[in-house]
Every structure is written in structure tokens, then in C-alpha cells.
Tab-separated table of C-alpha atoms in Angstrom:
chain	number	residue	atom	x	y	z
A	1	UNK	CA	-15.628	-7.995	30.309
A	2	UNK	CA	-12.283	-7.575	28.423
A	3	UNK	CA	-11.656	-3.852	26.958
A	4	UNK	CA	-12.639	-2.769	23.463
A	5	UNK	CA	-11.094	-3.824	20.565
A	6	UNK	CA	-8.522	-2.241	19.081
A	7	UNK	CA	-9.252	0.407	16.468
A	8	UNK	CA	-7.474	2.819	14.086
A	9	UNK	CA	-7.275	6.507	13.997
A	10	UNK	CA	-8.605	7.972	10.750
A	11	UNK	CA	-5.922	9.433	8.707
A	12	UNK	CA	-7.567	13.079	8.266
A	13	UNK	CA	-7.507	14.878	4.731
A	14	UNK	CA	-4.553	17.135	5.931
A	15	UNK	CA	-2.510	14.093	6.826
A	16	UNK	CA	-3.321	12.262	3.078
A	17	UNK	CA	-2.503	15.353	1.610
A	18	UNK	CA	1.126	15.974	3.317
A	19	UNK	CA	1.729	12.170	3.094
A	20	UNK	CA	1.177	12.287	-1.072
A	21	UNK	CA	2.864	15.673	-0.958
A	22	UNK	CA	6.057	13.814	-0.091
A	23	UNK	CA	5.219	10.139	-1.795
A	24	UNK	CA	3.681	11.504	-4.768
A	25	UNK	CA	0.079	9.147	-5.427
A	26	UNK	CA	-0.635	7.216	-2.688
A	27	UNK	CA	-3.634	4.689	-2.118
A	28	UNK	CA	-5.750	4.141	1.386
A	29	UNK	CA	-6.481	0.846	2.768
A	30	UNK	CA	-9.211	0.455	5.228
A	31	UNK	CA	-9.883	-3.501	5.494
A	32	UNK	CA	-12.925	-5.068	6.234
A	33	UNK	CA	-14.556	-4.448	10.114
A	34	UNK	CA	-14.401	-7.279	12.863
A	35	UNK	CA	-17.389	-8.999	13.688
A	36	UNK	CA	-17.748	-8.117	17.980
A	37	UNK	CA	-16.276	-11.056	20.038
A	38	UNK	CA	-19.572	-11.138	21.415
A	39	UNK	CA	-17.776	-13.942	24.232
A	40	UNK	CA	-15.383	-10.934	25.189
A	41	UNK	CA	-18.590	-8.282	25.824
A	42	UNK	CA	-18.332	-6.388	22.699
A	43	UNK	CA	-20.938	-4.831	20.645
A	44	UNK	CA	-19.213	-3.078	17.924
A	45	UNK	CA	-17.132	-4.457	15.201
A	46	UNK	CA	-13.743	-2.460	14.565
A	47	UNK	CA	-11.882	-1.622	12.297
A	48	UNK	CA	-8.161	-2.603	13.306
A	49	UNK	CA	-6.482	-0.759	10.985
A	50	UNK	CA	-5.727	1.589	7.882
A	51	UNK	CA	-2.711	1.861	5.682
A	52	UNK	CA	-1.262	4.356	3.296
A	53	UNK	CA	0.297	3.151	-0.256
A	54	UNK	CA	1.909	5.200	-2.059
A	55	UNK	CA	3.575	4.068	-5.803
A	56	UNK	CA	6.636	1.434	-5.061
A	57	UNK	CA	9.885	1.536	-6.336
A	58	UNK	CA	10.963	0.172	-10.035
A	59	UNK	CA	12.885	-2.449	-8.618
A	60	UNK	CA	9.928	-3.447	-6.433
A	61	UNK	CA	7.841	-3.104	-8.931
A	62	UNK	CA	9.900	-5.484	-10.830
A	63	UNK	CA	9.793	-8.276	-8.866
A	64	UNK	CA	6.434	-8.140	-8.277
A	65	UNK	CA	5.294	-8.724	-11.896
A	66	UNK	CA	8.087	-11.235	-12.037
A	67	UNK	CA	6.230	-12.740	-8.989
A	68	UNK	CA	2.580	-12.445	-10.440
A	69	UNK	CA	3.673	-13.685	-13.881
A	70	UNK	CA	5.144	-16.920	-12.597
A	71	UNK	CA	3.411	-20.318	-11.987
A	72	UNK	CA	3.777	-20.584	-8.205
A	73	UNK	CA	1.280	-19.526	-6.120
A	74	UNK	CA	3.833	-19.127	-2.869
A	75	UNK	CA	6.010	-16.751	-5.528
A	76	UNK	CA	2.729	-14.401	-6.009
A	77	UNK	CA	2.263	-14.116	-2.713
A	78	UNK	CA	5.490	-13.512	-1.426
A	79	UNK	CA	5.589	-10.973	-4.149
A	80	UNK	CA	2.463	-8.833	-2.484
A	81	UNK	CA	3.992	-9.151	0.603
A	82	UNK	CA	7.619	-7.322	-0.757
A	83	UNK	CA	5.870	-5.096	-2.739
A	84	UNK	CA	3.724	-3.894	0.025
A	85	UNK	CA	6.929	-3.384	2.391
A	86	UNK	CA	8.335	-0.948	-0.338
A	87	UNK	CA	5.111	0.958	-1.270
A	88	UNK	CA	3.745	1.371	2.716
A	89	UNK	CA	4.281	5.037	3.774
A	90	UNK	CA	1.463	5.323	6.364
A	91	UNK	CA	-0.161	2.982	9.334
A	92	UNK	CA	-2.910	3.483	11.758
A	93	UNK	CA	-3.173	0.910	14.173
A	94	UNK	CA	-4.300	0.621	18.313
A	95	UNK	CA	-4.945	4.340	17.977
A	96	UNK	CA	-1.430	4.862	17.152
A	97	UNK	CA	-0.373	6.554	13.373
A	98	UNK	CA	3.074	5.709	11.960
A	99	UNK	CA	3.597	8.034	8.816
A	100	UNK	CA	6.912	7.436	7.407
A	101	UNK	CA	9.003	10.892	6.339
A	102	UNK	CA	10.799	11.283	2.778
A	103	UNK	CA	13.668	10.354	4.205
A	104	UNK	CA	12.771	7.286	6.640
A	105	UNK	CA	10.765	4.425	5.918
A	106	UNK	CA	11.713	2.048	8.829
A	107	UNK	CA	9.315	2.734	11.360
A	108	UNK	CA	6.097	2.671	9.598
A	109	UNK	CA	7.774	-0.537	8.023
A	110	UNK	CA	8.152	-1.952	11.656
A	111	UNK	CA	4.755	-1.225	12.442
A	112	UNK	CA	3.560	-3.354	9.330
A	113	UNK	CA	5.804	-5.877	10.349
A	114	UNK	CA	4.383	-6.434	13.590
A	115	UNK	CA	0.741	-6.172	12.362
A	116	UNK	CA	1.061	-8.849	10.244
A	117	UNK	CA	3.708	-10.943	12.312
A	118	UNK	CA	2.130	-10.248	16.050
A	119	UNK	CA	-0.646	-8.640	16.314
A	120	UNK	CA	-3.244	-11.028	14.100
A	121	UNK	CA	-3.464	-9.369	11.008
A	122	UNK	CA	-1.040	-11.930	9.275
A	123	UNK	CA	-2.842	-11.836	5.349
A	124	UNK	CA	-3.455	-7.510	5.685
A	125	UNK	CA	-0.853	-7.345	2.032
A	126	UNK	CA	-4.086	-9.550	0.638
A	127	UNK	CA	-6.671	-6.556	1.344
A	128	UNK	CA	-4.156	-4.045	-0.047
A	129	UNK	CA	-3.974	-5.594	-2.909
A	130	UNK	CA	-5.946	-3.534	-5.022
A	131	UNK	CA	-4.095	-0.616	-3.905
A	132	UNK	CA	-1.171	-1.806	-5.078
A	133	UNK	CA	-2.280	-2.732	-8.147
A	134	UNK	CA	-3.289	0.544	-8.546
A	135	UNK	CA	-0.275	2.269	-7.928
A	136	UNK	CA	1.810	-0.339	-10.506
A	137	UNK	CA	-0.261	-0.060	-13.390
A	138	UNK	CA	-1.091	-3.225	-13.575
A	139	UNK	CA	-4.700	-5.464	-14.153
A	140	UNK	CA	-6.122	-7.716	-12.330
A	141	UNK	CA	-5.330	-10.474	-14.495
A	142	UNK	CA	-1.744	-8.997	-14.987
A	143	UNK	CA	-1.179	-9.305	-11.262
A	144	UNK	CA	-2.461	-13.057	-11.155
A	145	UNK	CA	-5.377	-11.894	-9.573
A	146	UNK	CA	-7.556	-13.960	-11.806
């Protein structure tokens, strides 16, 4: 039997309320649970992760409704992804929490990095979507989410 699956540590109230003390609004992502690998011995499903949002930059912002109001698909999607880099402030993932300070993003950017890039979790800018539509201001149909 392998070990559990991986799962994230809750950000607590007190955390969420330093982390938009510094960020100003912020959004929470908690993505869908995983089903148990029932061929590995587990019984639960997990959740791997959760991420903290918090209202991205005007330049950021900028490309990204350049990227949702053009035609190609790859551009809106590349445009998440960016925008997601700029507006993460928090991660929880393998027990672990990175929570980025005012001053110093780049960790809690790494750890993105290698959630999408290494550790499975390649499409996680698609479930904060939302959130980040949020913080921009923007619709659903705005954000070529239609």
C-alpha cells in the first residue's frame, strides 16, 4: 500500500485575514477533491491543494483582457496562466503553506510553478479562474469564458 495522498493545510481565518491585510481583496481557491486511487489502497479523495488570489496588477490585468478579447484560444489561456502568476499571494500544498510577504512574491510563485509544472496539477490557473475574474472586474463573457 503506497502512503496517502497528498493534501493541503487549510489556510485558517487568521492567516486570510493577515494575507488580505497586506494584498488588499484576495480570493480562495480550493479545487475539486481526487477520486481515491483505489489501485494505490486509498479510501479518501484529497484535496491537493488551495490557493490565495488576491487583485493583480494593472499591467497584468491588461494583458489579460487583451488575451480574453482576442480570437485565439492558446492567447486566452496563456493569459490565465500570467495573470494567475501576478495575482497568487498564498499556496497550500503537501501540507506545506507558502504565503508570499508585501515585499516578496517569488516563493509562493515557485511553489505554483512547480504545482502546475511537476507535481500533476498542470491546468490548476483553469479552476482559479473564477477567482480571478473576480478580482479584475470582469464577466464571464468578458473574460472569454463563454
Amino acid at each position: 500500500m503506497s502512503p496517502p495522498a497528498p493534501k493541503f493545510a487549510p489556510f485558517t481565518a487568521e492567516e486570510l485575514c493577515a494575507i488580505e491585510d497586506i494584498f488588499g481583496r484576495i480570493e480562495v481557491v480550493t479545487p475539486a477533491s481526487i477520486a481515491p486511487r483505489k489501485h494505490r489502497g486509498e479510501t479518501e479523495a484529497v484535496t491537493p491543494w488551495q490557493a490565495v488570489f488576491a487583485v493583480p496588477s494593472s499591467p497584468a490585468v491588461r494583458r489579460f483582457e487583451d488575451a480574453a478579447n482576442g480570437d485565439k484560444a492558446s492567447a486566452k489561456a496563456e493569459g490565465l496562466r500570467n495573470v494567475c502568476v501576478d495575482a497568487i499571494v498564498a499556496l497550500s500544498r503537501n501540507g506545506v503553506k507558502t504565503i508570499a510577504t508585501s515585499d516578496d512574491r517569488g516563493k509562493v510563485r515557485e511553489a505554483w510553478r512547480l504545482l502546475r509544472e511537476t507535481e500533476g496539477f498542470p491546468g490548476a490557473h483553469i479552476a482559479a479562474s473564477d477567482a480571478i475574474v473576480a478580482l479584475v472586474g470582469m464577466s464571464a463573457d468578458e473574460a472569454g469564458k463563454d
